[in-house]
Tab-separated table of N, CA, C and O in Angstrom:
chain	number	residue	atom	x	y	z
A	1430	UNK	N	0.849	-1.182	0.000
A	1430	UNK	CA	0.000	0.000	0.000
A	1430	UNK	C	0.886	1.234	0.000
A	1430	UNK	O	1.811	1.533	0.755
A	1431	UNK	N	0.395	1.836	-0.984
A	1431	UNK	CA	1.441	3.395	-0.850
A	1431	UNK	C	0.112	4.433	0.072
A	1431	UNK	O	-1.032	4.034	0.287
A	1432	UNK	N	0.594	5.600	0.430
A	1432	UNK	CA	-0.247	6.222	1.534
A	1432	UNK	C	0.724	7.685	1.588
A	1432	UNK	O	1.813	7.797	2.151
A	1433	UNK	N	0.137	8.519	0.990
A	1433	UNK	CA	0.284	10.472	1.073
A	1433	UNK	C	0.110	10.382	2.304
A	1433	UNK	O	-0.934	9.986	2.823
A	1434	UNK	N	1.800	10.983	3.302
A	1434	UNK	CA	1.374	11.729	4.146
A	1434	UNK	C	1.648	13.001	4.065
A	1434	UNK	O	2.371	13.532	3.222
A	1435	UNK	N	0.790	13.767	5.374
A	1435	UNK	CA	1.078	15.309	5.456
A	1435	UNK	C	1.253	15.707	6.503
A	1435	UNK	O	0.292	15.569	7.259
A	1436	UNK	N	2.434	16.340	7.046
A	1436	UNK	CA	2.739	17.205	8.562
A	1436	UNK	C	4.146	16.498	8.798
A	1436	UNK	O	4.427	16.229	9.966
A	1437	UNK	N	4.610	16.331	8.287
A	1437	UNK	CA	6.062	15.558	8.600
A	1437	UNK	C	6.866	16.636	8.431
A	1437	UNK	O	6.556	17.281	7.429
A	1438	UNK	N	7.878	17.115	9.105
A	1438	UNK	CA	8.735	18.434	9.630
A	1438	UNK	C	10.230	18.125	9.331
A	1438	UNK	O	11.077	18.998	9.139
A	1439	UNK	N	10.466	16.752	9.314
A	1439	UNK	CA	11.847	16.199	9.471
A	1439	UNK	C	11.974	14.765	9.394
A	1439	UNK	O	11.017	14.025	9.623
A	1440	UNK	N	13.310	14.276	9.029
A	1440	UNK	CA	13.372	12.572	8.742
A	1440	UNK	C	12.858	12.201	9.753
A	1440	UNK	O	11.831	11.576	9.489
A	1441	UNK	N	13.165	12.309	11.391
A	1441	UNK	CA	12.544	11.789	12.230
A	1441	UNK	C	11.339	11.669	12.246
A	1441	UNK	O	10.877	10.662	12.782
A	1442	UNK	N	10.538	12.557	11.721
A	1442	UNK	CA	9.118	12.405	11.649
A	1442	UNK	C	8.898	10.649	11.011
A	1442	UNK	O	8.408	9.690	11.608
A	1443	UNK	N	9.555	10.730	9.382
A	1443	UNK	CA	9.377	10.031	8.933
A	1443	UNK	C	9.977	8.294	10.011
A	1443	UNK	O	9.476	7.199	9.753
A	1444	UNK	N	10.364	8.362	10.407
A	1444	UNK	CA	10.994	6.926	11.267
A	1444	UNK	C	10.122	7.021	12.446
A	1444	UNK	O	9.891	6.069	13.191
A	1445	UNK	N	9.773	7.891	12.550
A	1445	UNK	CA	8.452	7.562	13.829
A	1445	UNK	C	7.635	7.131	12.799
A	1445	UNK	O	7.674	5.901	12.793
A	1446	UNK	N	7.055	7.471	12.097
A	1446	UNK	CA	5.637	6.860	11.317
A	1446	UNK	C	6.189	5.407	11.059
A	1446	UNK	O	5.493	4.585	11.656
A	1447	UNK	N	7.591	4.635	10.105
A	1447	UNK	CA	7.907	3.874	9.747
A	1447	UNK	C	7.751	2.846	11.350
A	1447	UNK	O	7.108	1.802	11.460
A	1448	UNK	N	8.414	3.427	12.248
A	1448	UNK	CA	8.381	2.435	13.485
A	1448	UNK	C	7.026	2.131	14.178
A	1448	UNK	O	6.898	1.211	14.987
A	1449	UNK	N	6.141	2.869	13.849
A	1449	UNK	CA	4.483	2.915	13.875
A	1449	UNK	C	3.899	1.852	13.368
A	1449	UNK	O	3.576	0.826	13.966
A	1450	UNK	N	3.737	2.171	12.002
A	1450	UNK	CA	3.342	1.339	11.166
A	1450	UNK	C	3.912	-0.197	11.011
A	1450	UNK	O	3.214	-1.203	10.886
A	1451	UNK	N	5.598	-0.123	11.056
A	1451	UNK	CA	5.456	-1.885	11.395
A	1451	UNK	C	5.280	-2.610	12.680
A	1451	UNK	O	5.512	-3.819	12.663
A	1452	UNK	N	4.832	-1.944	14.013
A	1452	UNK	CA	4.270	-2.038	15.201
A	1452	UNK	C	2.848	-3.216	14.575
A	1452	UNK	O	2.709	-4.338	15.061
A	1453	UNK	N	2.159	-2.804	13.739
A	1453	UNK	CA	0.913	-3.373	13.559
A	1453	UNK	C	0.650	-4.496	12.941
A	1453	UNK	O	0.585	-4.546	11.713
A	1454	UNK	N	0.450	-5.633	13.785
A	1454	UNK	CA	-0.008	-6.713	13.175
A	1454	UNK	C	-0.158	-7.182	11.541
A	1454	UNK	O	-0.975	-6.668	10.776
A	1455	UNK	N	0.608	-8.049	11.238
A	1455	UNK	CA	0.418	-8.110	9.655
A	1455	UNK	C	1.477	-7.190	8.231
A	1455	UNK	O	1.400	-7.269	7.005
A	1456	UNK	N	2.462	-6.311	9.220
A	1456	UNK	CA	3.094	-5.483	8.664
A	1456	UNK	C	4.388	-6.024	8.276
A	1456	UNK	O	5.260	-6.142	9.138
A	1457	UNK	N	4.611	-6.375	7.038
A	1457	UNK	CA	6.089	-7.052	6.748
A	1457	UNK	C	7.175	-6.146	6.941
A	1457	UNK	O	8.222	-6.346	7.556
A	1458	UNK	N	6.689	-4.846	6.173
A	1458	UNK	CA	7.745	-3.722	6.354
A	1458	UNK	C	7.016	-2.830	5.737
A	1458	UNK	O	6.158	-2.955	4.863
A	1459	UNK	N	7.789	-1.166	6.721
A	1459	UNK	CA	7.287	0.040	6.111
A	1459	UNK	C	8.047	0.872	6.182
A	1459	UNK	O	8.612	1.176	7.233
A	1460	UNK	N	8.289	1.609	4.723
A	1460	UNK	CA	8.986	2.845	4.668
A	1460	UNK	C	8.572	4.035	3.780
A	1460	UNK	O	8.051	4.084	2.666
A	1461	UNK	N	9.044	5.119	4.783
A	1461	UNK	CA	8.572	6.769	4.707
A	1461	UNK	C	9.805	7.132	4.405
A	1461	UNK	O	10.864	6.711	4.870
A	1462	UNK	N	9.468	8.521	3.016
A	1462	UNK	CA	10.162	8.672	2.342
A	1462	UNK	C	9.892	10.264	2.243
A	1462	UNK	O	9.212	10.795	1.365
A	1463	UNK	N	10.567	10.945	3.334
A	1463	UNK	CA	10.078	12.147	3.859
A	1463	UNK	C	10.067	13.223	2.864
A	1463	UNK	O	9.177	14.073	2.819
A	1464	UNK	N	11.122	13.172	2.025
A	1464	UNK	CA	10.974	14.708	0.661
A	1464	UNK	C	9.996	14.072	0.240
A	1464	UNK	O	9.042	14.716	0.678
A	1465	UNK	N	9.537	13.086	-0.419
A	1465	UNK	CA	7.777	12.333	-1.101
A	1465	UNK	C	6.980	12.950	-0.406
A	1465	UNK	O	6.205	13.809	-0.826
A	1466	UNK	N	7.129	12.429	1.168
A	1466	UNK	CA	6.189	12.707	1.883
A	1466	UNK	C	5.095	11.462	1.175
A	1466	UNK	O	4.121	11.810	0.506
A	1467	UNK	N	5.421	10.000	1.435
A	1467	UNK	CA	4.939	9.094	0.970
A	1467	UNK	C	5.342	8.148	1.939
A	1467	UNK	O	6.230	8.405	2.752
A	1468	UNK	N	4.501	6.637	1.889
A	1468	UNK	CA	5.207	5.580	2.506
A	1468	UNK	C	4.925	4.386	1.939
A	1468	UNK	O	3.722	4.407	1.682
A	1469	UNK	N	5.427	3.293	1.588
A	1469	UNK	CA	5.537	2.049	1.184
A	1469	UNK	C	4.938	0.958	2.085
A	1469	UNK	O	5.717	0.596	2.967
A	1470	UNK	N	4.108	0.534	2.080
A	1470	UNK	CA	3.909	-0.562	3.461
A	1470	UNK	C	3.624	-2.010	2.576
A	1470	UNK	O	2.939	-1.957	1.554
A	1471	UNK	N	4.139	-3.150	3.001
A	1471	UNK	CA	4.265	-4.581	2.645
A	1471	UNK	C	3.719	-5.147	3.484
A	1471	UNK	O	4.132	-5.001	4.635
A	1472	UNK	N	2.717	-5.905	3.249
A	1472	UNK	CA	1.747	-6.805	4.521
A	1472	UNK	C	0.468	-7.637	4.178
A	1472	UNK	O	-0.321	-7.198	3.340
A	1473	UNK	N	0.283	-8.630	4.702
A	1473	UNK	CA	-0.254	-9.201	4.748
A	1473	UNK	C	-1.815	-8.821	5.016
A	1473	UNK	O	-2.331	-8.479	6.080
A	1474	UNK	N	-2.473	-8.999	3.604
A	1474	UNK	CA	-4.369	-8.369	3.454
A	1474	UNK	C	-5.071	-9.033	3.908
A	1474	UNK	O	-6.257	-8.787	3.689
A	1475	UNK	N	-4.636	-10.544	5.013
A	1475	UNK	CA	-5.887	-10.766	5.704
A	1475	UNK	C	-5.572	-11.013	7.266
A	1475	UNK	O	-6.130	-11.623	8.178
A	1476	UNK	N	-4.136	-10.062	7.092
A	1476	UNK	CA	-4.371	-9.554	8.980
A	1476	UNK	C	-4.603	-7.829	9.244
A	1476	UNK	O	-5.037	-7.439	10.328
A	1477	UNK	N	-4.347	-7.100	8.402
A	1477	UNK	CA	-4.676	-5.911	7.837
A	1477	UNK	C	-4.686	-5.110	6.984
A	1477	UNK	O	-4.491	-5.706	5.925
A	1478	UNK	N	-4.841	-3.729	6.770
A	1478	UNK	CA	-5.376	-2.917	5.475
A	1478	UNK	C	-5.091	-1.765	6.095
A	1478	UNK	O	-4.595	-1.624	7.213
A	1479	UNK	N	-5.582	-0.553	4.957
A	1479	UNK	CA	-4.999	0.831	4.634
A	1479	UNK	C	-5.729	1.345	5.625
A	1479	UNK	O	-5.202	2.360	6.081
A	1480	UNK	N	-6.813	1.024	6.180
A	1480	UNK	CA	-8.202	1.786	7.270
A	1480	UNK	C	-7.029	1.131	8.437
A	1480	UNK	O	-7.975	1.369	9.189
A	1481	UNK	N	-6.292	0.746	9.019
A	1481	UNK	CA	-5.806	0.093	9.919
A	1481	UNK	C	-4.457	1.633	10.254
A	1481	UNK	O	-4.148	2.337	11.216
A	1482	UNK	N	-4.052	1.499	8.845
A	1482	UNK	CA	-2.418	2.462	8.962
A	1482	UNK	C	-2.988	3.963	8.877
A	1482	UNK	O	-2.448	4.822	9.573
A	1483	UNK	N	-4.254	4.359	7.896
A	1483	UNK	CA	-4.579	5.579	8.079
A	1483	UNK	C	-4.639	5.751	9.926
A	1483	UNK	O	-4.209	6.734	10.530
A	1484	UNK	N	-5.064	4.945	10.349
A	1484	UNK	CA	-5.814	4.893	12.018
A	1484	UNK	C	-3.944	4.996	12.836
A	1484	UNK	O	-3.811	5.572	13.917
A	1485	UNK	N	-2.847	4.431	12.188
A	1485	UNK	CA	-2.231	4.588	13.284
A	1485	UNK	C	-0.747	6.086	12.503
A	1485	UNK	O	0.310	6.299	13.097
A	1486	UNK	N	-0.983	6.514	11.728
A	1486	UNK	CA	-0.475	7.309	11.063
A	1486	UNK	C	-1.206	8.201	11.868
A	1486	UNK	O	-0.468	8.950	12.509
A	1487	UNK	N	-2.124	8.332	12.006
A	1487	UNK	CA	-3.094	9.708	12.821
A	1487	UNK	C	-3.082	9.633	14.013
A	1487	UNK	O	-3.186	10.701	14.617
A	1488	UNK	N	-2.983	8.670	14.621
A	1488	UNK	CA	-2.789	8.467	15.812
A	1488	UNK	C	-1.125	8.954	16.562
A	1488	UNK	O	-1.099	9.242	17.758
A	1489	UNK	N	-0.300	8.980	16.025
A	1489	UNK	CA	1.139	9.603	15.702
A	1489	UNK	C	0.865	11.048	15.342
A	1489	UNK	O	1.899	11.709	15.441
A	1490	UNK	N	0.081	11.580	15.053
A	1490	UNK	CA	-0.020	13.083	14.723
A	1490	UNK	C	-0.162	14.094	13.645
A	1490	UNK	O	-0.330	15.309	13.541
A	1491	UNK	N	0.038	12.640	12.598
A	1491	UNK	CA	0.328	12.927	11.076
A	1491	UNK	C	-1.401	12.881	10.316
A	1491	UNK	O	-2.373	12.307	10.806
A	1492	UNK	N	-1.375	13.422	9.425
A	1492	UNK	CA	-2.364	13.165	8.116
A	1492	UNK	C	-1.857	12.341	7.049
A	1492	UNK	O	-0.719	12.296	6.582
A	1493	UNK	N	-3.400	11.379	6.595
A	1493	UNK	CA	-3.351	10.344	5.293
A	1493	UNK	C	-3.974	11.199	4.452
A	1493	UNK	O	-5.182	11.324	4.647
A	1494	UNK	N	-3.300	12.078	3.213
A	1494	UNK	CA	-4.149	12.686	2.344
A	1494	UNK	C	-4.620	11.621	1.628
A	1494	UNK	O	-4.038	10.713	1.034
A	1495	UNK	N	-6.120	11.968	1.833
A	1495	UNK	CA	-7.002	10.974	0.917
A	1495	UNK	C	-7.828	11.607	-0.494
A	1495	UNK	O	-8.723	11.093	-1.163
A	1496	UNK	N	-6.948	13.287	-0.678
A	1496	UNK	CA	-7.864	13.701	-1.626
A	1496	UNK	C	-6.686	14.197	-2.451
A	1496	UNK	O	-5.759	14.616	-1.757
A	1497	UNK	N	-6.499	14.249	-3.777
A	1497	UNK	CA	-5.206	14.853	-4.363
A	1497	UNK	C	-5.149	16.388	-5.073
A	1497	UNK	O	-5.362	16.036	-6.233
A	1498	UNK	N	-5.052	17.358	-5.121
A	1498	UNK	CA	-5.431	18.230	-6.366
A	1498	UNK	C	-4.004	18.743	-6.743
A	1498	UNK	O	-3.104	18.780	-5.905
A	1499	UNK	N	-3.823	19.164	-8.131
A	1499	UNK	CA	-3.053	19.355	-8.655
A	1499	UNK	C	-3.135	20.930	-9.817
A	1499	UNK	O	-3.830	21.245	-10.783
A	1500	UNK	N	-2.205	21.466	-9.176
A	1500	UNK	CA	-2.532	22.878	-10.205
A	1500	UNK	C	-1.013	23.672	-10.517
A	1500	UNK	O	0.060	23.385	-9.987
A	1501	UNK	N	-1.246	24.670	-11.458
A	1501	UNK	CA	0.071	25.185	-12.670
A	1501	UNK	C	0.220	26.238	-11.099
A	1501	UNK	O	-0.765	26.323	-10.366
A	1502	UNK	N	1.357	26.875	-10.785
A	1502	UNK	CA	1.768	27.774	-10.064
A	1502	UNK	C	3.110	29.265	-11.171
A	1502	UNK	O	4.298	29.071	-11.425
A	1503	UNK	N	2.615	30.024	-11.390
A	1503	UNK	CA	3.827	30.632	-11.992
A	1503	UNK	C	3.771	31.687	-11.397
A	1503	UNK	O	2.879	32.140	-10.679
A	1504	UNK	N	5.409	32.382	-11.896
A	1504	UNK	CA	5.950	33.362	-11.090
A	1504	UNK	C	6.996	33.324	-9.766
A	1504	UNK	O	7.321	34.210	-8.976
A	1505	UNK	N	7.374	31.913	-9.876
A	1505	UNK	CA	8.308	31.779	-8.825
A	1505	UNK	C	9.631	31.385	-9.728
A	1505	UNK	O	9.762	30.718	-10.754
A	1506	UNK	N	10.970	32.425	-8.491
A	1506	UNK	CA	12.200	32.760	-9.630
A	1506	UNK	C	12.665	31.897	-9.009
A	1506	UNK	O	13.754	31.848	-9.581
A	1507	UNK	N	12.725	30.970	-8.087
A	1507	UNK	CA	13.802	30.330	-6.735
A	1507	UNK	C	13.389	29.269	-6.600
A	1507	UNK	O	12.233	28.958	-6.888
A	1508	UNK	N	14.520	28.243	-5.982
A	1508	UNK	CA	14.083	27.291	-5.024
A	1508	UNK	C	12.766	27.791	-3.651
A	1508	UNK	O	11.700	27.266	-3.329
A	1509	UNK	N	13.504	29.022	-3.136
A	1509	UNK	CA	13.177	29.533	-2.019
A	1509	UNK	C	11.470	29.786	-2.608
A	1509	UNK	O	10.963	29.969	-1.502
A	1510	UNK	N	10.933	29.843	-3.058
A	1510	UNK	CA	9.989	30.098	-3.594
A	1510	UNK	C	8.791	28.826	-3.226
A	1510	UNK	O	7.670	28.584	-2.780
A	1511	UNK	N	10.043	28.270	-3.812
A	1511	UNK	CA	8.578	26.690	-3.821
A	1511	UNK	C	8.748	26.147	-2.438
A	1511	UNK	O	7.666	25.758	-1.997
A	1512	UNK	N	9.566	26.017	-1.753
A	1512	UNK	CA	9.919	26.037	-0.571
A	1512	UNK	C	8.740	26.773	0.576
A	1512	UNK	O	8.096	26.304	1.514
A	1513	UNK	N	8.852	28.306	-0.105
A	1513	UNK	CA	7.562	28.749	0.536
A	1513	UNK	C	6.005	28.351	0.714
A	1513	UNK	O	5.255	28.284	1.688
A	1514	UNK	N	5.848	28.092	-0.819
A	1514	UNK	CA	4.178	27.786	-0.771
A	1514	UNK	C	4.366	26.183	-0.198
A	1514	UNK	O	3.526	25.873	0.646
A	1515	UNK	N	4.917	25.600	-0.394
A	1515	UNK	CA	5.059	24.054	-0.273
A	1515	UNK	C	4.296	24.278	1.393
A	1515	UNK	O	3.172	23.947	1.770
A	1516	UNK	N	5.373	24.941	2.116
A	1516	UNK	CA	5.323	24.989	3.804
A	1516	UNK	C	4.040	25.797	4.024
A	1516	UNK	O	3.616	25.713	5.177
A	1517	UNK	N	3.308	26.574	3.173
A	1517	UNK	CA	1.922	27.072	3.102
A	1517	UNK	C	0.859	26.424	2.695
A	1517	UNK	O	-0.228	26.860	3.074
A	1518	UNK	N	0.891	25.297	1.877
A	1518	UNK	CA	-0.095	24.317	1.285
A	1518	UNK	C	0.078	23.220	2.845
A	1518	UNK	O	-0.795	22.717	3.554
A	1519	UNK	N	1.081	23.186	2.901
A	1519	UNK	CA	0.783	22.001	4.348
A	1519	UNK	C	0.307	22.345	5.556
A	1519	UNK	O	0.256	21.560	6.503
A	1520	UNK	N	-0.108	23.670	5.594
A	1520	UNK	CA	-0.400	24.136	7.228
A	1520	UNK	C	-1.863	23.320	7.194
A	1520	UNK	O	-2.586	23.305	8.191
């Protein structure tokens, strides 16, 4: 199962969610991939599922974006730029 997260601040973020998620029954392995802001999970579908990891991803403090949108942005000259809205789209 791949799984959008959102609110992750730092790698550590990401290794708390990873040490989370293979906590849970049925979890072969999981990894968060903090610039993605994504995670990989390997496991077994008839000891659990994605309603299981959304539940302990949130429970850790984080958001499962479950909705995607995608749009053109222009007018930015910089890294520093996208940097900005990036850290403004995630509040």
């Amino acid at each position: 199962a791949t799984l959008q997260i959102a609110g992750m601040t730092c790698a550590a973020c990401a290794t708390r969610i990873e040490k989370g998620l293979k906590k849970i029954d049925g979890v072969e392995d999981a990894n968060v991939n903090f610039a993605l802001e994504k995670t990989n999970i390997k496991y077994d579908p008839d000891k659990t599922g994605t309603a299981k990891f959304k539940e302990k991803v949130e429970s850790l403090g984080y958001n499962v974006v479950s909705e995607k949108v995608e749009f053109d942005i222009t007018g930015m000259t910089c890294a520093a730029c996208a940097n900005k809205i990036e850290k403004r789209l995630n509040r």
